[in-house]
Short mmCIF file of C-alpha atoms in Angstrom, two decimals:
data_model
loop_
_atom_site.label_atom_id
_atom_site.label_comp_id
_atom_site.label_asym_id
_atom_site.label_seq_id
_atom_site.Cartn_x
_atom_site.Cartn_y
_atom_site.Cartn_z
CA MET W 1 102.09 66.15 94.09
CA PRO W 2 102.11 69.44 92.11
CA GLU W 3 100.88 72.45 94.04
CA PRO W 4 97.37 73.69 93.17
CA ARG W 5 97.12 76.30 90.45
CA GLN W 6 94.35 78.60 89.33
CA THR W 7 93.67 80.25 85.99
CA LEU W 8 91.35 83.23 85.79
CA THR W 9 90.32 85.06 82.62
CA VAL W 10 90.06 88.75 81.82
CA GLU W 11 87.10 88.73 79.44
CA LEU W 12 87.76 91.16 76.58
CA GLY W 13 86.38 89.29 73.59
CA GLU W 14 89.13 88.39 71.10
CA ARG W 15 91.68 90.06 73.42
CA SER W 16 90.78 87.98 76.48
CA TYR W 17 93.75 86.58 78.36
CA PRO W 18 94.55 84.24 81.25
CA ILE W 19 95.94 85.03 84.68
CA HIS W 20 97.86 82.00 85.92
CA ILE W 21 98.33 81.83 89.71
CA GLY W 22 100.40 79.22 91.54
CA ARG W 23 103.84 78.22 92.72
CA GLY W 24 106.63 77.08 90.42
CA LEU W 25 105.17 78.63 87.27
CA LEU W 26 108.49 80.11 86.16
CA ALA W 27 109.84 76.58 85.82
CA ASP W 28 106.83 75.43 83.77
CA ARG W 29 108.18 75.45 80.24
CA ALA W 30 104.88 74.48 78.64
CA LEU W 31 103.04 77.33 80.34
CA LEU W 32 105.70 79.87 79.32
CA GLN W 33 105.79 78.59 75.76
CA ASN W 34 102.01 78.96 75.53
CA ALA W 35 102.06 82.50 76.95
CA THR W 36 103.30 83.87 73.63
CA ALA W 37 103.98 82.39 70.22
CA ALA W 38 106.71 84.94 69.44
CA GLU W 39 110.04 83.47 68.36
CA SER W 40 111.94 86.60 69.46
CA VAL W 41 111.47 87.93 72.97
CA MET W 42 112.72 90.99 74.83
CA VAL W 43 112.75 90.45 78.60
CA VAL W 44 112.77 93.66 80.63
CA SER W 45 113.82 93.29 84.26
CA ASN W 46 115.79 95.15 86.92
CA GLU W 47 118.94 94.69 88.96
CA ALA W 48 117.04 93.34 91.98
CA VAL W 49 115.02 90.69 90.15
CA ALA W 50 117.18 89.58 87.21
CA PRO W 51 119.88 87.85 89.30
CA LEU W 52 117.18 85.77 90.98
CA TYR W 53 114.88 84.75 88.14
CA LEU W 54 116.16 85.74 84.69
CA ASP W 55 118.07 82.49 84.08
CA THR W 56 115.02 80.42 85.06
CA LEU W 57 112.86 82.38 82.64
CA LYS W 58 115.40 82.01 79.85
CA ALA W 59 115.48 78.24 80.41
CA GLY W 60 111.71 78.16 80.14
CA LEU W 61 111.92 79.99 76.81
CA ALA W 62 114.64 77.71 75.37
CA GLY W 63 114.59 77.52 71.61
CA ARG W 64 113.70 81.16 71.11
CA GLN W 65 115.75 84.29 70.61
CA VAL W 66 115.77 85.83 74.09
CA ILE W 67 117.31 89.25 74.70
CA ALA W 68 117.29 90.89 78.10
CA THR W 69 117.59 94.49 79.24
CA VAL W 70 118.26 94.90 82.95
CA LEU W 71 117.42 98.35 84.31
CA PRO W 72 118.28 99.93 87.67
CA ASP W 73 115.73 99.29 90.41
CA GLY W 74 113.35 101.92 91.75
CA GLU W 75 110.33 104.10 90.99
CA GLN W 76 112.67 106.87 89.81
CA GLU W 77 113.48 104.68 86.78
CA LYS W 78 109.89 104.77 85.56
CA ARG W 79 110.56 107.49 82.98
CA LEU W 80 110.85 107.91 79.25
CA GLU W 81 114.65 107.86 79.34
CA SER W 82 114.63 104.31 80.75
CA MET W 83 112.77 103.03 77.70
CA LEU W 84 115.54 104.01 75.29
CA PRO W 85 118.01 101.20 76.09
CA VAL W 86 115.18 98.69 75.64
CA PHE W 87 114.31 100.10 72.22
CA ASP W 88 118.01 100.14 71.32
CA GLU W 89 118.42 96.44 72.08
CA MET W 90 115.26 95.52 70.18
CA LEU W 91 116.40 97.45 67.11
CA VAL W 92 120.01 96.22 67.21
CA ASN W 93 118.76 92.62 67.40
CA GLY W 94 116.25 93.09 64.60
CA LEU W 95 113.08 92.38 66.58
CA GLY W 96 110.00 92.93 64.43
CA ARG W 97 106.26 93.21 64.92
CA ASP W 98 106.05 89.46 65.50
CA SER W 99 108.25 89.74 68.62
CA ALA W 100 107.09 89.99 72.22
CA VAL W 101 108.07 91.89 75.35
CA ILE W 102 108.06 90.10 78.71
CA ALA W 103 108.05 92.11 81.91
CA LEU W 104 109.90 90.33 84.72
CA GLY W 105 109.57 92.53 87.77
CA GLY W 106 107.26 94.65 89.86
CA GLY W 107 104.93 97.46 88.95
CA VAL W 108 107.60 99.79 87.61
CA ILE W 109 108.98 97.18 85.21
CA GLY W 110 105.51 96.02 84.22
CA ASP W 111 104.28 99.53 83.41
CA LEU W 112 107.46 100.51 81.58
CA ALA W 113 107.84 97.28 79.61
CA GLY W 114 104.15 97.40 78.72
CA PHE W 115 104.59 100.90 77.32
CA VAL W 116 107.59 99.69 75.33
CA ALA W 117 105.39 96.92 73.89
CA ALA W 118 102.58 99.37 73.15
CA THR W 119 104.84 101.72 71.21
CA TYR W 120 107.54 99.57 69.57
CA GLN W 121 106.63 99.43 65.89
CA ARG W 122 103.17 100.62 66.98
CA GLY W 123 102.54 97.62 69.18
CA VAL W 124 103.86 94.12 69.84
CA ALA W 125 102.73 91.28 72.10
CA PHE W 126 103.28 91.58 75.83
CA VAL W 127 103.41 89.15 78.77
CA GLN W 128 103.42 90.10 82.45
CA ILE W 129 105.44 88.07 84.96
CA PRO W 130 104.97 90.05 88.18
CA THR W 131 107.47 89.53 91.00
CA THR W 132 105.93 91.68 93.75
CA LEU W 133 102.66 91.34 95.60
CA LEU W 134 101.55 94.76 94.39
CA ALA W 135 102.13 93.83 90.75
CA MET W 136 100.41 90.45 91.14
CA VAL W 137 97.22 91.82 92.65
CA ASP W 138 96.97 95.04 90.70
CA SER W 139 99.33 96.54 88.14
CA SER W 140 99.98 93.43 86.03
CA VAL W 141 96.27 93.05 85.23
CA GLY W 142 94.30 95.47 83.10
CA GLY W 143 96.61 96.82 80.43
CA LYS W 144 97.57 100.16 81.93
CA THR W 145 101.11 100.95 80.85
CA GLY W 146 103.20 104.07 81.12
CA VAL W 147 105.83 106.17 82.82
CA ASN W 148 105.93 109.09 85.23
CA HIS W 149 106.63 112.74 84.53
CA PRO W 150 108.07 115.16 87.11
CA ARG W 151 104.73 116.96 87.02
CA GLY W 152 102.55 113.91 87.58
CA LYS W 153 102.30 110.15 88.11
CA ASN W 154 101.60 107.93 85.06
CA MET W 155 100.96 110.92 82.82
CA ILE W 156 102.49 109.32 79.71
CA GLY W 157 101.25 105.90 78.65
CA ALA W 158 98.81 103.72 76.77
CA PHE W 159 96.27 100.97 77.28
CA HIS W 160 97.91 97.77 76.01
CA GLN W 161 96.60 94.47 77.31
CA PRO W 162 99.00 91.58 77.94
CA ARG W 163 98.59 88.21 76.25
CA ALA W 164 98.98 86.51 79.62
CA VAL W 165 99.83 87.15 83.27
CA VAL W 166 101.98 84.56 85.03
CA ALA W 167 101.88 85.07 88.80
CA ASP W 168 104.37 82.65 90.35
CA LEU W 169 103.72 82.90 94.08
CA SER W 170 107.08 81.32 94.93
CA VAL W 171 108.89 84.53 93.89
CA LEU W 172 107.29 86.26 96.87
CA ASP W 173 109.59 84.18 99.10
CA THR W 174 112.43 86.57 98.21
CA LEU W 175 110.40 89.79 98.32
CA PRO W 176 111.68 92.25 100.96
CA ASP W 177 109.28 92.80 103.86
CA ARG W 178 108.82 96.48 103.02
CA GLU W 179 107.72 95.59 99.48
CA MET W 180 105.40 92.91 100.83
CA ARG W 181 103.70 95.42 103.11
CA ALA W 182 103.48 97.98 100.31
CA GLY W 183 101.67 95.43 98.16
CA MET W 184 99.19 94.86 100.96
CA ALA W 185 97.94 98.43 100.44
CA GLU W 186 96.46 97.46 97.07
CA VAL W 187 94.98 94.31 98.63
CA ILE W 188 93.25 96.39 101.30
CA LYS W 189 92.02 98.72 98.56
CA TYR W 190 90.02 95.91 96.93
CA ALA W 191 88.40 95.06 100.25
CA LEU W 192 87.42 98.67 100.94
CA LEU W 193 86.16 99.62 97.51
CA GLY W 194 83.80 96.78 96.70
CA ASP W 195 84.18 93.53 98.63
CA ALA W 196 83.00 93.72 102.23
CA ALA W 197 83.25 89.93 102.63
CA PHE W 198 86.90 90.11 101.58
CA LEU W 199 87.43 92.81 104.21
CA ASP W 200 86.19 90.42 106.89
CA TRP W 201 88.45 87.65 105.53
CA LEU W 202 91.46 89.95 105.34
CA GLU W 203 91.08 91.12 108.93
CA THR W 204 91.21 87.48 110.01
CA HIS W 205 94.07 86.37 107.73
CA LEU W 206 96.29 89.48 107.45
CA ASP W 207 99.03 88.16 109.73
CA GLU W 208 99.17 84.85 107.85
CA ALA W 209 99.38 86.71 104.55
CA LEU W 210 102.25 88.88 105.77
CA ALA W 211 103.96 85.69 107.00
CA ARG W 212 103.56 84.37 103.41
CA GLU W 213 101.49 81.33 104.30
CA PRO W 214 101.09 79.70 100.85
CA GLY W 215 97.39 78.87 100.98
CA VAL W 216 96.44 82.30 102.29
CA LEU W 217 98.59 84.05 99.68
CA ALA W 218 97.04 82.01 96.89
CA GLU W 219 93.52 82.94 98.02
CA LEU W 220 94.47 86.59 98.50
CA VAL W 221 96.03 87.00 95.04
CA ALA W 222 93.20 85.14 93.33
CA ARG W 223 90.54 87.21 95.12
CA CYS W 224 92.15 90.49 94.09
CA CYS W 225 92.74 89.37 90.50
CA ARG W 226 89.16 88.14 90.22
CA ASN W 227 87.86 91.52 91.42
CA LYS W 228 90.09 93.46 89.06
CA ALA W 229 89.37 91.19 86.09
CA ALA W 230 85.65 91.78 86.54
CA ILE W 231 86.10 95.56 86.65
CA VAL W 232 88.47 95.65 83.66
CA SER W 233 86.16 93.42 81.61
CA ALA W 234 83.30 95.87 82.26
CA ASP W 235 85.29 99.08 81.75
CA GLU W 236 88.60 98.52 79.97
CA ARG W 237 89.55 102.16 79.42
CA GLU W 238 88.38 103.67 82.69
CA SER W 239 85.36 105.55 81.39
CA GLY W 240 83.35 104.71 84.50
CA GLN W 241 83.51 101.80 86.96
CA ARG W 242 87.25 101.19 86.59
CA ALA W 243 88.01 104.56 88.20
CA LEU W 244 86.92 102.96 91.49
CA LEU W 245 90.31 101.21 91.49
CA ASN W 246 91.82 104.62 92.26
CA LEU W 247 90.62 104.66 95.87
CA GLY W 248 93.32 106.58 97.75
CA HIS W 249 95.29 107.21 94.56
CA THR W 250 94.47 110.90 94.02
CA PHE W 251 95.96 111.69 97.41
CA GLY W 252 98.65 109.00 97.10
CA HIS W 253 99.87 110.03 93.66
CA ALA W 254 100.19 113.59 94.93
CA ILE W 255 102.45 112.29 97.70
CA GLU W 256 104.61 110.38 95.22
CA ALA W 257 104.90 113.24 92.75
CA ALA W 258 105.63 115.84 95.40
CA ARG W 259 108.35 113.63 96.89
CA GLY W 260 109.97 113.07 93.50
CA TYR W 261 109.23 109.29 93.31
CA GLY W 262 111.16 106.54 95.00
CA ASP W 263 111.27 108.01 98.52
CA TRP W 264 107.91 106.51 99.44
CA LEU W 265 106.93 103.22 97.80
CA HIS W 266 103.74 103.37 95.75
CA GLY W 267 101.84 101.20 98.22
CA GLU W 268 102.95 103.33 101.14
CA ALA W 269 101.66 106.48 99.46
CA ILE W 270 98.38 104.75 98.57
CA ALA W 271 97.95 103.59 102.17
CA ALA W 272 98.20 107.15 103.46
CA GLY W 273 95.94 108.25 100.61
CA MET W 274 93.28 105.71 101.56
CA CYS W 275 93.35 107.00 105.13
CA MET W 276 92.78 110.51 103.78
CA ALA W 277 89.92 109.26 101.58
CA THR W 278 88.24 107.45 104.49
CA GLY W 279 88.72 110.53 106.67
CA MET W 280 87.05 112.73 104.08
CA SER W 281 84.23 110.18 103.67
CA ARG W 282 83.63 110.38 107.42
CA ARG W 283 83.62 114.19 107.29
CA LEU W 284 80.95 114.04 104.61
CA GLY W 285 78.85 111.80 106.86
CA TRP W 286 79.06 108.87 104.46
CA ILE W 287 80.83 106.48 106.82
CA SER W 288 80.94 106.42 110.60
CA PRO W 289 83.94 107.13 112.82
CA VAL W 290 83.88 103.42 113.68
CA ASP W 291 84.20 102.51 109.99
CA GLU W 292 87.05 104.97 109.53
CA ALA W 293 88.84 103.54 112.56
CA ARG W 294 88.37 100.00 111.25
CA ALA W 295 89.93 100.84 107.88
CA THR W 296 92.78 102.75 109.47
CA ALA W 297 93.48 99.96 111.95
CA LEU W 298 93.82 97.40 109.12
CA ILE W 299 96.26 99.65 107.25
CA GLU W 300 98.24 100.19 110.43
CA ARG W 301 98.31 96.45 111.16
CA ALA W 302 99.85 95.94 107.74
CA GLY W 303 102.74 98.15 108.82
CA LEU W 304 101.79 100.95 106.44
CA PRO W 305 101.72 104.72 106.98
CA THR W 306 98.38 106.26 107.88
CA THR W 307 99.45 109.89 107.42
CA PRO W 308 101.38 111.60 104.60
CA PRO W 309 104.99 112.81 104.93
CA ALA W 310 105.59 115.73 107.23
CA ASP W 311 106.84 118.15 104.58
CA LEU W 312 103.74 118.34 102.35
CA SER W 313 101.66 121.52 102.50
CA THR W 314 98.00 121.92 101.56
CA ALA W 315 99.05 124.01 98.56
CA ARG W 316 101.39 121.27 97.32
CA PHE W 317 98.66 118.66 97.72
CA ARG W 318 96.23 120.73 95.67
CA GLU W 319 98.88 121.47 93.03
CA PHE W 320 99.49 117.81 92.28
CA MET W 321 95.89 116.67 92.78
CA ALA W 322 94.83 119.19 90.14
CA ARG W 323 96.78 117.14 87.56
CA ASP W 324 95.01 113.86 88.34
CA LYS W 325 93.87 111.99 85.21
CA LYS W 326 90.32 111.48 86.54
CA ASN W 327 89.67 115.22 86.61
CA ARG W 328 87.24 116.60 84.06
CA HIS W 329 86.71 120.22 83.05
CA GLY W 330 89.08 121.37 85.74
CA GLN W 331 87.04 119.71 88.49
CA LEU W 332 88.76 117.42 90.99
CA THR W 333 87.29 113.92 90.90
CA LEU W 334 87.72 111.74 93.98
CA VAL W 335 87.05 108.11 94.88
CA LEU W 336 85.43 108.05 98.31
CA LEU W 337 83.50 105.55 100.45
CA LYS W 338 79.74 105.41 100.91
CA ALA W 339 80.35 102.39 103.17
CA LEU W 340 83.13 99.91 103.80
CA GLY W 341 83.04 97.79 100.66
CA GLU W 342 81.21 100.46 98.62
CA ALA W 343 83.22 103.14 96.83
CA VAL W 344 81.99 105.91 94.55
CA VAL W 345 83.64 108.17 91.97
CA THR W 346 82.37 111.66 92.57
CA THR W 347 82.74 115.39 92.08
CA ASP W 348 79.74 115.96 94.36
CA TYR W 349 81.34 116.77 97.68
CA ASP W 350 81.73 119.74 99.98
CA ASP W 351 85.09 121.38 99.31
CA GLN W 352 85.26 122.30 102.98
CA ALA W 353 85.52 118.58 103.76
CA LEU W 354 88.43 118.31 101.33
CA GLU W 355 90.10 121.36 102.80
CA ALA W 356 89.69 120.00 106.33
CA THR W 357 91.16 116.66 105.22
CA LEU W 358 94.17 118.35 103.62
CA THR W 359 94.66 120.71 106.55
CA GLU W 360 94.64 117.86 109.05
CA SER W 361 97.01 115.77 106.91
CA ALA W 362 99.26 118.45 105.48
CA HIS W 363 101.85 120.61 107.18
CA ASP W 364 101.55 124.32 106.40
#
């Protein structure tokens, strides 16, 4: 009997696309053939993933021109310079506007390959095949593409929606435990920002999810994708509601940028950032100490950091937070909690609460 599969849809009118979730999808030739009609395909992957899954993907795309660029692994590779060898291979092999780019990897590969697709000959088709939990539940859905700059996270990029997302849950069997836990940070984010029922479910099933129990993982990925698809469909370019998805990210991106990328995994930085956001929400009187402790306990149970690295000062935090993309007119915009399961994007907060949060978390 084939394992159960689910297909969700990101509703964007003529640009709507499916999210396929299930096990064994990389071996499903019909599904891969339907993901894009392009006869010439550039697969972008990295040195950790390509040895495991590139041959399977190529077999599924048999009959097409398939070129692959395999990049070094790591967040530090998410930069403009890493795009150049991909462009070189596409140009040398004569790929035109009717070609497609397929991202086979985690969030770094997905964001970078998506930006390649958005900019090559002013835009070609793009398919996401995420291979990490974080990419499956978050970065592969929604069309945000881009690279980092030494002065800020994701500062260079474009909105470019994929034609399809293929989330093969079986690839999580080979995901290192640290990466699995890092992905759980984005899962917890969805529960905290707008799905209180999911928070209850996650508290009950977290250990099974970390143990990679297939049924639990399938439900977890589908729940997160369903939540994100709804938000993206309502606010594709982050003019309002979509900014809620940045819970913990203003603090977390500051951690990543200050550390130079790659030292802390993205999910680890976001976990610490969410703890800072819940702490500030408690200081503002919006959530109770019990609520803060509940959120922190779940993050801790997932094996994630609840405090930032020891070498970050308040001044460094403010320096990098000032460059956050949500900021308007020089004013720092934060995503905070009015309740567990209810986030808000706001500039209406007491700066003393922010300063107290940074002082407690930072090391001056």
